[in-house]
Amino acid sequence: MPDEVFKPIVAVVGVGAVGGYYGAKLIRAGYDVHLLLRGDYEAVRANGLQVRSALEGDLLLSPERLQIHRDPRQVPKPDLVLVALKATGNAAFTSLIGPLLRDDTAILTLQNGLGNEDQLAALFGAHRVLGAMAFVCVQRPSPGIIQHIDHGFLKVGEYAAAGHQPPGKTRRVEQIAGMFRSAGVRCDVLDDLRRGRWEKLVWNVPFSGLGTVLDLTTDRLLATNVGVSLVTALMNEVIAIAAADGVELPADVIERNIRHTVTMGAYQSSMQVDRRQGRALEVDAILGEPLCRAKALGVATPSLEMLHRMALLIDPAASSADPP
Amino acid sequence: MPDEVFKPIVAVVGVGAVGGYYGAKLIRAGYDVHLLLRGDYEAVRANGLQVRSALEGDLLLSPERLQIHRDPRQVPKPDLVLVALKATGNAAFTSLIGPLLRDDTAILTLQNGLGNEDQLAALFGAHRVLGAMAFVCVQRPSPGIIQHIDHGFLKVGEYAAAGHQPPGKTRRVEQIAGMFRSAGVRCDVLDDLRRGRWEKLVWNVPFSGLGTVLDLTTDRLLATNVGVSLVTALMNEVIAIAAADGVELPADVIERNIRHTVTMGAYQSSMQVDRRQGRALEVDAILGEPLCRAKALGVATPSLEMLHRMALLIDPAASSADPP
């Protein structure tokens, strides 16, 4: 990546709700952004990209303002790849991301859950990889149309493979954070990405996992004592895995997460939305990988284990992949 | 109950799908049946009772053929009370059944799950109480209209309080079984009602409980290995509680239940139907009581325990009864 003024070429892989939202912000700010599309290509070519937001105002990008591609080999080699595929689409990493890379291209995944950075590192080299947690409520009701509901800030950090010290706040990660900030996105830099991932899982495991399995919005999960006790049991298991993985989470993490979630009202996680629309669920990234770490580290997680099996059971993708 | 020809006065308490189905059969066979109705009273008074069945033919009882009541004090004292309330309505036992009873009135509950006989025995005396498992697929799409889908046979037995020997096949239980048979209902007599209850719970806990919590029909629960493993884990816990309760279930009970359920296709348990229609769920009878027995008997049932909490969480009745 160039060292002077940071005006990178950016490729966005996966222009759904999250990729479309951040991609549009960067384009508006004048960055050289290339969008790699598959199913939505024709719709975006015809109608452009719209981010509708009552909170931030609408952002309408006509087709002439977009650089869109169907074939990764036709994208100019970028300095930075933003990965915003659903984690259920990670099997396409090789074919979609491989052709984009120069020696010094960095890859930042904005995906949910655990294991995405590891997969990218295994395929393309750990030195390229960064991760971000996107704290944003967005949906994609139809191709090229993104509905922004709330929030939008990022926490970004350098990847470290298991057993390696986190590299901390590198020049590269600071540059990327600066790019997002200059596009109007609040962006914090993490010393330790892994800690950030575990912190976010404390929220995702109960509110995405349990909420999807029971098809209950966040307010319903927290409306009764029995709900709070289930949510808390799952959070405690995530905290225990994180601790075994070397990440001590702050003592008030459960209380803070519950308090914050109450303010969100009747919120549907993206996983719950996926279930209601019959799409594949991010079971692996949200539940499977944490469970896998728990087993490797010898941590007992009975609630997470049952939740994981239940999530597989309702996942249309898993159901077809696993005949009796 | 009279000893000679068994032509009892029967009162049916709860004329929903199950009470309406068996009540209609007894009325057609010429028995002296009184129906105690609440919400459906006006509809049944105006339009009578209809059992629609592609399998058995329709059975239409005009209002003139029915003896219906709103107030239990106006029902002639019956020889036999058939209890077919949802177990979620058991709080009404005292007011609905109390006024019906003579010294020798028997009470037969057709309700699902565990604990209904115990509640009736505690209120009205163990000597009165019998229980039946109704293996029937019926729904009540609107008041007085019963849709029969499949099956219909009963297994009936005398109640024995915890720690008491089952009284076996008494004259009374044989008479009741004979009454149902003469009305065209297949009816087996059980030596041991408790065994029958546990056997039925082996089916109900996974297929009603898990199916309702995940909102999946029986075929979906059995379509994948992960589904079969969850179903089997729950069945094994029920078998373990039954064993601790003195009931050894046959070795092939899991395999038989799964094999039979596969033949049922995309079956919705009544509990799943209740969830979809926003009605109170029989969480206590199907999951809570078995879990309570497990705790009393020191049996570890982690899957049942989590399932129970999840079921409470989706139960509209429990949610409103248990504010945060």
Short mmCIF file of C-alpha atoms in Angstrom, two decimals, chain B residues 101-309:
data_model
loop_
_atom_site.label_atom_id
_atom_site.label_comp_id
_atom_site.label_asym_id
_atom_site.label_seq_id
_atom_site.Cartn_x
_atom_site.Cartn_y
_atom_site.Cartn_z
CA LEU B 101 -69.27 -34.29 40.72
CA ARG B 102 -71.30 -36.86 42.61
CA ASP B 103 -69.54 -39.12 45.11
CA ASP B 104 -68.95 -41.77 42.50
CA THR B 105 -68.34 -39.66 39.41
CA ALA B 106 -65.21 -40.75 37.57
CA ILE B 107 -62.95 -38.25 35.82
CA LEU B 108 -61.04 -39.25 32.70
CA THR B 109 -58.55 -36.73 31.33
CA LEU B 110 -57.68 -36.91 27.64
CA GLN B 111 -55.12 -34.14 28.02
CA ASN B 112 -51.53 -34.13 26.82
CA GLY B 113 -48.47 -34.54 28.93
CA LEU B 114 -47.69 -35.12 32.56
CA GLY B 115 -49.30 -33.84 35.73
CA ASN B 116 -52.95 -33.48 34.70
CA GLU B 117 -54.06 -36.58 36.63
CA ASP B 118 -52.07 -35.42 39.65
CA GLN B 119 -53.83 -32.08 39.62
CA LEU B 120 -57.26 -33.71 39.29
CA ALA B 121 -56.43 -36.18 42.07
CA ALA B 122 -55.27 -33.42 44.39
CA LEU B 123 -58.47 -31.48 43.80
CA PHE B 124 -61.09 -34.21 43.64
CA GLY B 125 -59.52 -37.41 45.04
CA ALA B 126 -57.27 -39.97 43.38
CA HIS B 127 -60.00 -42.64 43.38
CA ARG B 128 -61.96 -40.76 40.73
CA VAL B 129 -59.17 -40.28 38.25
CA LEU B 130 -58.30 -42.06 35.04
CA GLY B 131 -56.17 -40.89 32.15
CA ALA B 132 -56.06 -41.53 28.44
CA MET B 133 -53.60 -40.82 25.69
CA ALA B 134 -55.43 -39.68 22.60
CA PHE B 135 -53.50 -40.59 19.46
CA VAL B 136 -55.42 -38.38 17.15
CA CYS B 137 -54.67 -35.58 14.68
CA VAL B 138 -57.52 -33.11 14.94
CA GLN B 139 -57.81 -29.36 14.69
CA ARG B 140 -60.57 -26.91 15.46
CA PRO B 141 -60.43 -24.26 12.71
CA SER B 142 -63.47 -22.45 14.11
CA PRO B 143 -65.98 -22.94 16.94
CA GLY B 144 -67.94 -26.16 16.54
CA ILE B 145 -65.99 -27.21 13.46
CA ILE B 146 -63.53 -30.03 13.98
CA GLN B 147 -61.21 -31.18 11.26
CA HIS B 148 -60.14 -34.80 11.73
CA ILE B 149 -56.88 -35.48 9.91
CA ASP B 150 -55.76 -38.91 11.03
CA HIS B 151 -55.87 -41.62 13.69
CA GLY B 152 -58.11 -41.50 16.73
CA PHE B 153 -57.33 -44.36 19.05
CA LEU B 154 -57.15 -44.10 22.80
CA LYS B 155 -55.10 -45.80 25.47
CA VAL B 156 -56.87 -45.51 28.80
CA GLY B 157 -55.74 -46.47 32.28
CA GLU B 158 -56.41 -46.02 35.98
CA TYR B 159 -54.41 -43.36 37.79
CA ALA B 160 -52.00 -44.24 40.58
CA ALA B 161 -50.41 -41.56 42.73
CA ALA B 162 -46.61 -41.46 42.89
CA GLY B 163 -45.30 -44.37 44.94
CA HIS B 164 -48.53 -46.37 44.57
CA GLN B 165 -48.93 -49.55 42.56
CA PRO B 166 -51.05 -49.08 39.42
CA PRO B 167 -54.50 -50.61 40.04
CA GLY B 168 -54.35 -52.36 36.67
CA LYS B 169 -57.38 -53.19 34.55
CA THR B 170 -60.35 -52.42 36.77
CA ARG B 171 -63.96 -53.06 35.86
CA ARG B 172 -64.39 -49.31 35.52
CA VAL B 173 -61.64 -48.81 33.00
CA GLU B 174 -62.87 -51.79 30.97
CA GLN B 175 -66.37 -50.30 30.93
CA ILE B 176 -65.07 -46.96 29.70
CA ALA B 177 -63.00 -48.64 27.01
CA GLY B 178 -66.08 -50.63 25.98
CA MET B 179 -68.06 -47.41 25.70
CA PHE B 180 -65.51 -45.88 23.34
CA ARG B 181 -65.28 -49.06 21.27
CA SER B 182 -69.06 -49.19 20.90
CA ALA B 183 -68.81 -45.63 19.55
CA GLY B 184 -66.33 -46.71 16.90
CA VAL B 185 -63.16 -45.59 18.70
CA ARG B 186 -60.32 -48.05 19.02
CA CYS B 187 -59.42 -48.11 22.72
CA ASP B 188 -56.76 -50.10 24.51
CA VAL B 189 -56.70 -50.56 28.28
CA LEU B 190 -53.36 -49.97 29.97
CA ASP B 191 -52.08 -51.91 32.97
CA ASP B 192 -50.00 -48.91 33.89
CA LEU B 193 -51.04 -45.42 32.88
CA ARG B 194 -47.72 -43.95 33.95
CA ARG B 195 -45.86 -46.14 31.47
CA GLY B 196 -48.22 -44.95 28.75
CA ARG B 197 -47.61 -41.32 29.69
CA TRP B 198 -43.83 -41.72 29.54
CA GLU B 199 -44.07 -43.56 26.24
CA LYS B 200 -46.08 -40.75 24.74
CA LEU B 201 -43.64 -38.15 26.11
CA VAL B 202 -40.85 -39.88 24.20
CA TRP B 203 -42.70 -38.60 21.13
CA ASN B 204 -44.06 -35.32 22.49
CA VAL B 205 -40.90 -33.85 23.98
CA PRO B 206 -38.98 -33.79 20.69
CA PHE B 207 -41.77 -33.55 18.16
CA SER B 208 -44.08 -31.16 20.01
CA GLY B 209 -41.43 -29.40 22.10
CA LEU B 210 -38.53 -29.03 19.68
CA GLY B 211 -40.85 -28.75 16.68
CA THR B 212 -42.67 -25.85 18.29
CA VAL B 213 -39.58 -24.03 19.51
CA LEU B 214 -37.97 -24.24 16.06
CA ASP B 215 -41.30 -23.97 14.22
CA LEU B 216 -40.45 -27.06 12.19
CA THR B 217 -42.78 -29.86 11.09
CA THR B 218 -41.84 -33.44 11.99
CA ASP B 219 -40.38 -34.20 8.56
CA ARG B 220 -37.97 -31.26 8.87
CA LEU B 221 -36.83 -32.46 12.30
CA LEU B 222 -35.95 -35.84 10.80
CA ALA B 223 -34.53 -34.67 7.47
CA THR B 224 -30.93 -34.29 8.63
CA ASN B 225 -28.48 -36.10 10.87
CA VAL B 226 -28.27 -33.12 13.19
CA GLY B 227 -32.06 -33.19 13.57
CA VAL B 228 -32.13 -36.89 14.32
CA SER B 229 -29.33 -36.42 16.86
CA LEU B 230 -31.25 -33.66 18.68
CA VAL B 231 -34.48 -35.69 18.65
CA THR B 232 -32.61 -38.73 19.92
CA ALA B 233 -30.85 -36.80 22.68
CA LEU B 234 -34.20 -35.54 23.96
CA MET B 235 -35.77 -38.99 23.75
CA ASN B 236 -32.87 -40.48 25.69
CA GLU B 237 -33.40 -37.93 28.44
CA VAL B 238 -37.11 -38.80 28.65
CA ILE B 239 -36.22 -42.50 28.79
CA ALA B 240 -33.78 -41.79 31.61
CA ILE B 241 -36.40 -39.91 33.64
CA ALA B 242 -38.93 -42.68 33.05
CA ALA B 243 -36.41 -45.27 34.24
CA ALA B 244 -35.72 -43.28 37.40
CA ASP B 245 -39.50 -43.10 37.83
CA GLY B 246 -39.66 -46.91 37.70
CA VAL B 247 -40.73 -47.27 34.09
CA GLU B 248 -38.33 -49.21 31.85
CA LEU B 249 -39.25 -48.39 28.27
CA PRO B 250 -38.56 -50.98 25.58
CA ALA B 251 -35.15 -50.84 23.93
CA ASP B 252 -36.51 -50.03 20.50
CA VAL B 253 -38.72 -47.13 21.59
CA ILE B 254 -36.59 -44.47 19.90
CA GLU B 255 -36.26 -46.30 16.62
CA ARG B 256 -39.98 -47.16 16.58
CA ASN B 257 -41.01 -43.58 17.28
CA ILE B 258 -38.76 -42.20 14.57
CA ARG B 259 -39.87 -44.80 12.06
CA HIS B 260 -43.53 -44.11 12.78
CA THR B 261 -43.05 -40.34 12.62
CA VAL B 262 -41.43 -40.53 9.20
CA THR B 263 -44.73 -42.00 7.91
CA MET B 264 -46.59 -38.94 9.19
CA GLY B 265 -45.02 -36.60 6.62
CA ALA B 266 -44.96 -32.86 7.31
CA TYR B 267 -46.92 -33.08 10.55
CA GLN B 268 -47.57 -30.05 12.77
CA SER B 269 -48.06 -30.95 16.42
CA SER B 270 -50.95 -29.24 18.16
CA MET B 271 -48.39 -27.24 20.11
CA GLN B 272 -46.87 -25.93 16.87
CA VAL B 273 -50.35 -25.04 15.62
CA ASP B 274 -50.93 -23.21 18.91
CA ARG B 275 -47.72 -21.24 18.43
CA ARG B 276 -48.62 -20.25 14.89
CA GLN B 277 -52.01 -19.08 16.06
CA GLY B 278 -50.60 -17.14 18.99
CA ARG B 279 -52.27 -19.30 21.64
CA ALA B 280 -50.91 -20.35 25.02
CA LEU B 281 -48.62 -23.41 24.78
CA GLU B 282 -48.80 -26.59 26.87
CA VAL B 283 -45.24 -26.05 28.06
CA ASP B 284 -45.85 -27.29 31.57
CA ALA B 285 -47.55 -30.55 30.70
CA ILE B 286 -45.18 -31.47 27.86
CA LEU B 287 -41.86 -30.16 29.17
CA GLY B 288 -42.15 -28.59 32.60
CA GLU B 289 -43.56 -31.58 34.49
CA PRO B 290 -41.09 -34.08 33.00
CA LEU B 291 -38.26 -31.70 33.89
CA CYS B 292 -39.64 -31.34 37.39
CA ARG B 293 -39.65 -35.15 37.77
CA ALA B 294 -36.09 -35.26 36.45
CA LYS B 295 -34.95 -32.79 39.10
CA ALA B 296 -36.80 -34.60 41.87
CA LEU B 297 -35.25 -37.90 40.78
CA GLY B 298 -31.76 -36.48 40.24
CA VAL B 299 -31.62 -37.19 36.50
CA ALA B 300 -29.46 -34.87 34.38
CA THR B 301 -31.47 -33.56 31.41
CA PRO B 302 -29.53 -30.63 29.92
CA SER B 303 -31.27 -30.70 26.54
CA LEU B 304 -34.75 -30.87 28.04
CA GLU B 305 -33.85 -28.08 30.43
CA MET B 306 -32.76 -25.73 27.66
CA LEU B 307 -35.72 -26.71 25.50
CA HIS B 308 -38.06 -25.96 28.40
CA ARG B 309 -36.61 -22.50 28.87
#
